[in-house]
PDB file of C-alpha atoms in Angstrom:
ATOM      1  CA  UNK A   1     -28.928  34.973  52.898  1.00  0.00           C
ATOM      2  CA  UNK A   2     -27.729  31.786  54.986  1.00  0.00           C
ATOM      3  CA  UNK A   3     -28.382  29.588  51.928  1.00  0.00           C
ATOM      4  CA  UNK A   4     -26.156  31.868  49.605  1.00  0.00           C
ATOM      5  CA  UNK A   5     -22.874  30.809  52.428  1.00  0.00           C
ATOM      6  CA  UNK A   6     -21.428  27.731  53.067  1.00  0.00           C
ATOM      7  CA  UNK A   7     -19.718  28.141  56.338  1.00  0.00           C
ATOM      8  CA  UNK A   8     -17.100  25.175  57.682  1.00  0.00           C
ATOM      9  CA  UNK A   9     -16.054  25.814  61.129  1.00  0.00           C
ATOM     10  CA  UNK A  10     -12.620  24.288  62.402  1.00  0.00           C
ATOM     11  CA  UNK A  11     -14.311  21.611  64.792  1.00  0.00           C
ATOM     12  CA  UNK A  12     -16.799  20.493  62.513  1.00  0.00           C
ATOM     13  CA  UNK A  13     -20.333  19.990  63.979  1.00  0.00           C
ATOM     14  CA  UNK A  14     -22.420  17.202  63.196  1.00  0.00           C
ATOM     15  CA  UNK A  15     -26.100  16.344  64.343  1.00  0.00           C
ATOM     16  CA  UNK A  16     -26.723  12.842  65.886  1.00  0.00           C
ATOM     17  CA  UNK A  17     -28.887  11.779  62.960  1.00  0.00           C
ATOM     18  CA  UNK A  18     -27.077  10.051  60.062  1.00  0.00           C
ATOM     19  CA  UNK A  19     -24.670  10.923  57.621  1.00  0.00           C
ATOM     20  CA  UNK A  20     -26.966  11.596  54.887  1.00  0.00           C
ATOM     21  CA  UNK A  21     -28.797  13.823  56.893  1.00  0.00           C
ATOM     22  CA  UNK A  22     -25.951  15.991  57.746  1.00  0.00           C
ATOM     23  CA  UNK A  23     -25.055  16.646  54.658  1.00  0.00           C
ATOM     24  CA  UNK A  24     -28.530  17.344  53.762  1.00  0.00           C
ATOM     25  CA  UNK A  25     -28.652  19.841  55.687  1.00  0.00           C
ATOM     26  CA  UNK A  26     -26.756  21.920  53.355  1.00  0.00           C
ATOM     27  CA  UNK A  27     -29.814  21.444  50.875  1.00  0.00           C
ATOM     28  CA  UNK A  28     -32.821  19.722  52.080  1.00  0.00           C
ATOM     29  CA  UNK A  29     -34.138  18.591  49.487  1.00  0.00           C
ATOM     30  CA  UNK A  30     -30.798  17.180  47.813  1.00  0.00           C
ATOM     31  CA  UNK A  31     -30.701  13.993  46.705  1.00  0.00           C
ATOM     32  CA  UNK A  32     -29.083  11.207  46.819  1.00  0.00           C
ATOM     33  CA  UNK A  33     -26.921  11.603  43.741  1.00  0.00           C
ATOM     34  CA  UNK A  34     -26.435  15.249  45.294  1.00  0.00           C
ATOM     35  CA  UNK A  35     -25.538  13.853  48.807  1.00  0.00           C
ATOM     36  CA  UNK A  36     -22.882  11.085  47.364  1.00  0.00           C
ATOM     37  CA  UNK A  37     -21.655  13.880  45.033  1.00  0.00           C
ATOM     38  CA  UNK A  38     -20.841  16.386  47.417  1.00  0.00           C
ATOM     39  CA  UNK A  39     -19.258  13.866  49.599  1.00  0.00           C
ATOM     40  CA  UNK A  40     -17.364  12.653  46.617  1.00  0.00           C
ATOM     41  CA  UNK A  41     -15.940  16.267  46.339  1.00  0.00           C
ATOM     42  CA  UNK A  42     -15.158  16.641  50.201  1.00  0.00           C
ATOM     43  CA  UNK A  43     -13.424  13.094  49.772  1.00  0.00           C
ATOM     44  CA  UNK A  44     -15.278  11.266  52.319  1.00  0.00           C
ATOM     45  CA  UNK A  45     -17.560   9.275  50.063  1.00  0.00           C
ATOM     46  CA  UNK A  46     -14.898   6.156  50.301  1.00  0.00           C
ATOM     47  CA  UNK A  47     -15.064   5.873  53.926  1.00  0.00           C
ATOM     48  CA  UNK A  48     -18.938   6.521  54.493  1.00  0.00           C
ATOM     49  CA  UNK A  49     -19.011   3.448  52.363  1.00  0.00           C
ATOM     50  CA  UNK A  50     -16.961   1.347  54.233  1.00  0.00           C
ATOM     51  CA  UNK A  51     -19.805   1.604  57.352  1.00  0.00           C
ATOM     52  CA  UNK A  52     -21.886  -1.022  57.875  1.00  0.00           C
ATOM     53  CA  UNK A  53     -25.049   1.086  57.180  1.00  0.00           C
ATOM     54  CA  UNK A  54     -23.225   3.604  54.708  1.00  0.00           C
ATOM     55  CA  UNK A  55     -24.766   7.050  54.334  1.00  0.00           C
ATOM     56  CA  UNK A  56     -27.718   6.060  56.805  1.00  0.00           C
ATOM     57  CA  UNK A  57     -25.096   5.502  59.678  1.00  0.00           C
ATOM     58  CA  UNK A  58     -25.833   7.460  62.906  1.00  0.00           C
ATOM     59  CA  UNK A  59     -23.085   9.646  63.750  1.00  0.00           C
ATOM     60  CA  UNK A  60     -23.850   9.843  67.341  1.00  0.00           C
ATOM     61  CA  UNK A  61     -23.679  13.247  69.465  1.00  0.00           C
ATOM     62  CA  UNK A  62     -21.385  15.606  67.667  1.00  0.00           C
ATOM     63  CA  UNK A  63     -19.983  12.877  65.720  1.00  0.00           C
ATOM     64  CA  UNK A  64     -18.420  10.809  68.091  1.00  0.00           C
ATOM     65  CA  UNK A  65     -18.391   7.872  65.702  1.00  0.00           C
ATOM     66  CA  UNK A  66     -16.581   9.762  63.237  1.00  0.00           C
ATOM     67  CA  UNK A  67     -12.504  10.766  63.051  1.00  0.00           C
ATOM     68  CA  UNK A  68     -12.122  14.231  63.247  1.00  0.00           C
ATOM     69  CA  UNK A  69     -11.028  14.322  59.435  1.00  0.00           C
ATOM     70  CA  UNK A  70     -14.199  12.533  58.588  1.00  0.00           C
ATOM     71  CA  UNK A  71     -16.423  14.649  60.744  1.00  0.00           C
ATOM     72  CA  UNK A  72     -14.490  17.535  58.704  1.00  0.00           C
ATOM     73  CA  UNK A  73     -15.325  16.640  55.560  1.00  0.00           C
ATOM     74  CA  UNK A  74     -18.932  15.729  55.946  1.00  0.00           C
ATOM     75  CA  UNK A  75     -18.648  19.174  56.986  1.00  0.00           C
ATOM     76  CA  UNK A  76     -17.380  20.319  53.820  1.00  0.00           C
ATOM     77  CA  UNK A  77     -20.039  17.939  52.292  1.00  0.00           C
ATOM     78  CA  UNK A  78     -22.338  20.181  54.129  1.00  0.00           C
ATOM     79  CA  UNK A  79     -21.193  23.149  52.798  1.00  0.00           C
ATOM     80  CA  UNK A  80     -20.935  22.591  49.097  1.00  0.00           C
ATOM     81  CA  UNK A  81     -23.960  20.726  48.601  1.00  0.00           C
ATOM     82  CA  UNK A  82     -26.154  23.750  48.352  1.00  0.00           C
ATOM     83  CA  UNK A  83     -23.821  25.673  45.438  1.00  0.00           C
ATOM     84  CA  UNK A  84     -23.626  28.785  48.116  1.00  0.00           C
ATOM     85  CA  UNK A  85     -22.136  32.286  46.247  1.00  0.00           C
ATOM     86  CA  UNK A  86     -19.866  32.327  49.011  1.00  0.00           C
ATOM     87  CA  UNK A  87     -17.856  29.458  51.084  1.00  0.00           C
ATOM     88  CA  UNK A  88     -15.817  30.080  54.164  1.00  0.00           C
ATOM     89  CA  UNK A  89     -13.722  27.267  55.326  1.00  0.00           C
ATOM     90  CA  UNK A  90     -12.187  28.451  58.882  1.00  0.00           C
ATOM     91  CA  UNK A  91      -9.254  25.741  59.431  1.00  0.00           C
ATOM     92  CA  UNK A  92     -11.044  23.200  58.188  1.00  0.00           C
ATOM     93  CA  UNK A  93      -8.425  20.826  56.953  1.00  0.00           C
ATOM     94  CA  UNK A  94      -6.463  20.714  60.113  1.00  0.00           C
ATOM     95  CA  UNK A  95      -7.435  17.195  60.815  1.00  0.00           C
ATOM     96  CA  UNK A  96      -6.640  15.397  57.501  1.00  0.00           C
ATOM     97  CA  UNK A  97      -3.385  14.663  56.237  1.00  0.00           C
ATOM     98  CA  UNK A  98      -1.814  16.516  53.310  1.00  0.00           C
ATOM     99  CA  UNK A  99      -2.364  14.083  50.707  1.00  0.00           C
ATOM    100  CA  UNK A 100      -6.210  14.327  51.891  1.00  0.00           C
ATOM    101  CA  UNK A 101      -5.762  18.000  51.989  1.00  0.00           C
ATOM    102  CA  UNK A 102      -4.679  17.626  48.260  1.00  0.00           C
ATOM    103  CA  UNK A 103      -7.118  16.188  46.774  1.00  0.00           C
ATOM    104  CA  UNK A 104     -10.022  18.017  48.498  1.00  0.00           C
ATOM    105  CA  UNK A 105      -8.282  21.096  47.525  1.00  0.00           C
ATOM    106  CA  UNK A 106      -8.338  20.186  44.084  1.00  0.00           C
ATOM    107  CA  UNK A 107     -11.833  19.351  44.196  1.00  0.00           C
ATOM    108  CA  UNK A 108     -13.023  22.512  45.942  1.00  0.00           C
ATOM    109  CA  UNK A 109     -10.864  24.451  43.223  1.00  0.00           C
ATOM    110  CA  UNK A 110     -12.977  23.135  40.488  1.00  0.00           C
ATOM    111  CA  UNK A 111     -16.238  23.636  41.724  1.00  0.00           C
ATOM    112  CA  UNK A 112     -15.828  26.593  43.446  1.00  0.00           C
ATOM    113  CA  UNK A 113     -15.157  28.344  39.822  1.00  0.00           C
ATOM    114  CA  UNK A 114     -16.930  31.858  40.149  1.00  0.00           C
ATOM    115  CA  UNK A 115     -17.448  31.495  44.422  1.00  0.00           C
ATOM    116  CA  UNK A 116     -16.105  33.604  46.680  1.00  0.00           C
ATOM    117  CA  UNK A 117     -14.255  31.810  48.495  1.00  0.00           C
ATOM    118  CA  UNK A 118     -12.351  32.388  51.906  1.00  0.00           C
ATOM    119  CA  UNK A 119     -10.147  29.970  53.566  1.00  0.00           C
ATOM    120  CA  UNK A 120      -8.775  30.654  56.732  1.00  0.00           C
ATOM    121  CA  UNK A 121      -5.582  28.321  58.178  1.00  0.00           C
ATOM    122  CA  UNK A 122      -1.992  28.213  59.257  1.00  0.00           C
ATOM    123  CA  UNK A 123      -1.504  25.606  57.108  1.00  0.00           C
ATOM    124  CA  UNK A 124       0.190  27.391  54.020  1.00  0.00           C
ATOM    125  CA  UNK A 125      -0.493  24.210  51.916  1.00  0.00           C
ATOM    126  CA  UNK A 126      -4.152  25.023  51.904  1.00  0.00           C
ATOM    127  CA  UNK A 127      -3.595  28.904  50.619  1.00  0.00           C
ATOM    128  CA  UNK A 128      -1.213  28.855  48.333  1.00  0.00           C
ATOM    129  CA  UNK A 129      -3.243  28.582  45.515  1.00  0.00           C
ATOM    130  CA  UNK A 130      -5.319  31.699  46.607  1.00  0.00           C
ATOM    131  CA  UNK A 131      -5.871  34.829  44.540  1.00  0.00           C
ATOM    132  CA  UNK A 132      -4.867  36.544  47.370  1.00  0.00           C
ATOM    133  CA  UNK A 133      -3.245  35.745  50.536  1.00  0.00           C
ATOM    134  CA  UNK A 134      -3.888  37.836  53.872  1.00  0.00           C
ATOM    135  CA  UNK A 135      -1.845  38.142  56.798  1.00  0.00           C
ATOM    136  CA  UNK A 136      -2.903  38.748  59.851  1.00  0.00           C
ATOM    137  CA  UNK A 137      -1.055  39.023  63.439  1.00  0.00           C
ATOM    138  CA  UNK A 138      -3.230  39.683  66.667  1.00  0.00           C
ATOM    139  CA  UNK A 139      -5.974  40.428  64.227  1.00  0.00           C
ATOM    140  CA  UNK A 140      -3.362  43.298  62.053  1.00  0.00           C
ATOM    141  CA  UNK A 141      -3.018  42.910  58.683  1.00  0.00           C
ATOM    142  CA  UNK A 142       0.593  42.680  58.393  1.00  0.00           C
ATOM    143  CA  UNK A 143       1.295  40.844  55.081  1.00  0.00           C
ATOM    144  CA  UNK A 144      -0.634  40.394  51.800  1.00  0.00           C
ATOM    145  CA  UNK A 145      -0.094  39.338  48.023  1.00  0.00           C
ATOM    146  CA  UNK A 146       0.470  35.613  46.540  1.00  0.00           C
ATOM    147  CA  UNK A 147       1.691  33.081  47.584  1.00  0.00           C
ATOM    148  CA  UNK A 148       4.924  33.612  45.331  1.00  0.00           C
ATOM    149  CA  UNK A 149       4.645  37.124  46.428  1.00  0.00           C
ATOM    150  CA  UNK A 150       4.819  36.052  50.251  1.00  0.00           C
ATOM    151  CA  UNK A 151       7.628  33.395  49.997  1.00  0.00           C
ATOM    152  CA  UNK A 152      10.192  35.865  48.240  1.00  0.00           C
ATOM    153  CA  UNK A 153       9.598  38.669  50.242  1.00  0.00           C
ATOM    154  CA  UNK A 154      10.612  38.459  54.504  1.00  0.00           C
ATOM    155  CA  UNK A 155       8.220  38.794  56.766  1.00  0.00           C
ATOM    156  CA  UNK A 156       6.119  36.175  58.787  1.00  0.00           C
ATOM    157  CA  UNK A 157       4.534  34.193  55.847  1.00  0.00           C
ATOM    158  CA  UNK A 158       8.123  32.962  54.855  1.00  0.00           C
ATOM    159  CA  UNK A 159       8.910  32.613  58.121  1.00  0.00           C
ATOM    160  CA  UNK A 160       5.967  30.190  58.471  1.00  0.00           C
ATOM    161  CA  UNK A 161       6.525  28.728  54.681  1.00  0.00           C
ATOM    162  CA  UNK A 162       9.521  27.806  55.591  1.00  0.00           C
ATOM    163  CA  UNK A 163       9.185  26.214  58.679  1.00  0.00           C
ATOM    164  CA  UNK A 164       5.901  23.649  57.334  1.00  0.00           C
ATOM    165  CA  UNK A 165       8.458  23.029  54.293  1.00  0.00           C
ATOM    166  CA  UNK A 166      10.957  21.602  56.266  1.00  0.00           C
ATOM    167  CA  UNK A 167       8.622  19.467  58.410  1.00  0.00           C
ATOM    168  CA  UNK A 168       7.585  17.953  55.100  1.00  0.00           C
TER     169      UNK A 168
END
């Protein structure tokens, strides 16, 4: 069962072995082309080339060498390597900026064709593009529908959709 879910949790955790390793854990026996192409598609390859030792860089205790965006997406890495039936993403994208945020969304949109996938954030920008959209308050469901569906209608989700717009 674990290896049919890739799970991302908000504050990412990493093992102090190196990057490769981390993502391997995802799939054990990936490889390499597997490791650089999942990290490709969680948009971290760039920067795990730009260390010294690349993919076999130690990322320290919980990935204290790493940004929290980085240590997010090797996360992601993590996650997608192993072609799970079912990804949950819990926040995940909190620590990268929106153009980041972008492109990894429009990554995980194309191979996540025919996955089950949940995303969980209060960042509308990383839901929009969902099927379907649930709203929850205090752990009630209080909204649901698309994103279209959300933004015409009053109710919390505008009143969060509108407030991230306008900090844009």
């Amino acid at each position: 069962l674990r290896v049919q879910i890739g799970f991302v949790p908000q504050d990412g955790f990493l093992f102090s072995e190196t990057i490769k390793d981390n993502i391997r854990f995802g799939k054990y026996d990936a490889t390499d082309v597997e490791v650089e192409e999942a990290a490709k598609n969680a948009y971290v390859h760039k920067n795990i080339t730009e260390f010294k030792n690349g993919y076999n860089t130690m990322v320290g205790e919980r990935g204290v060498t790493l940004s929290g965006g980085q240590k997010q997406r090797v996360s992601i890495a993590r996650a997608i390597i192993g072609s799970p039936k079912i990804l949950i993403f819990d926040d995940c994208l909190s620590a990268v900026d929106t153009e980041t945020e972008e492109i990894i969304l429009g990554n995980l949109k194309r191979i996540s064709e025919g996955i089950t996938t949940i995303i969980i954030s209060h960042r509308v920008s990383s839901i929009k593009n969902a099927d379907s959209i649930i709203v929850l308050d205090n752990g009630k469901l209080i909204q649901n529908g698309t994103h279209e569906e959300l933004k015409n209608q009053d109710g919390y989700y505008k009143d969060i959709y509108e407030q991230q717009i306008s900090e844009v």
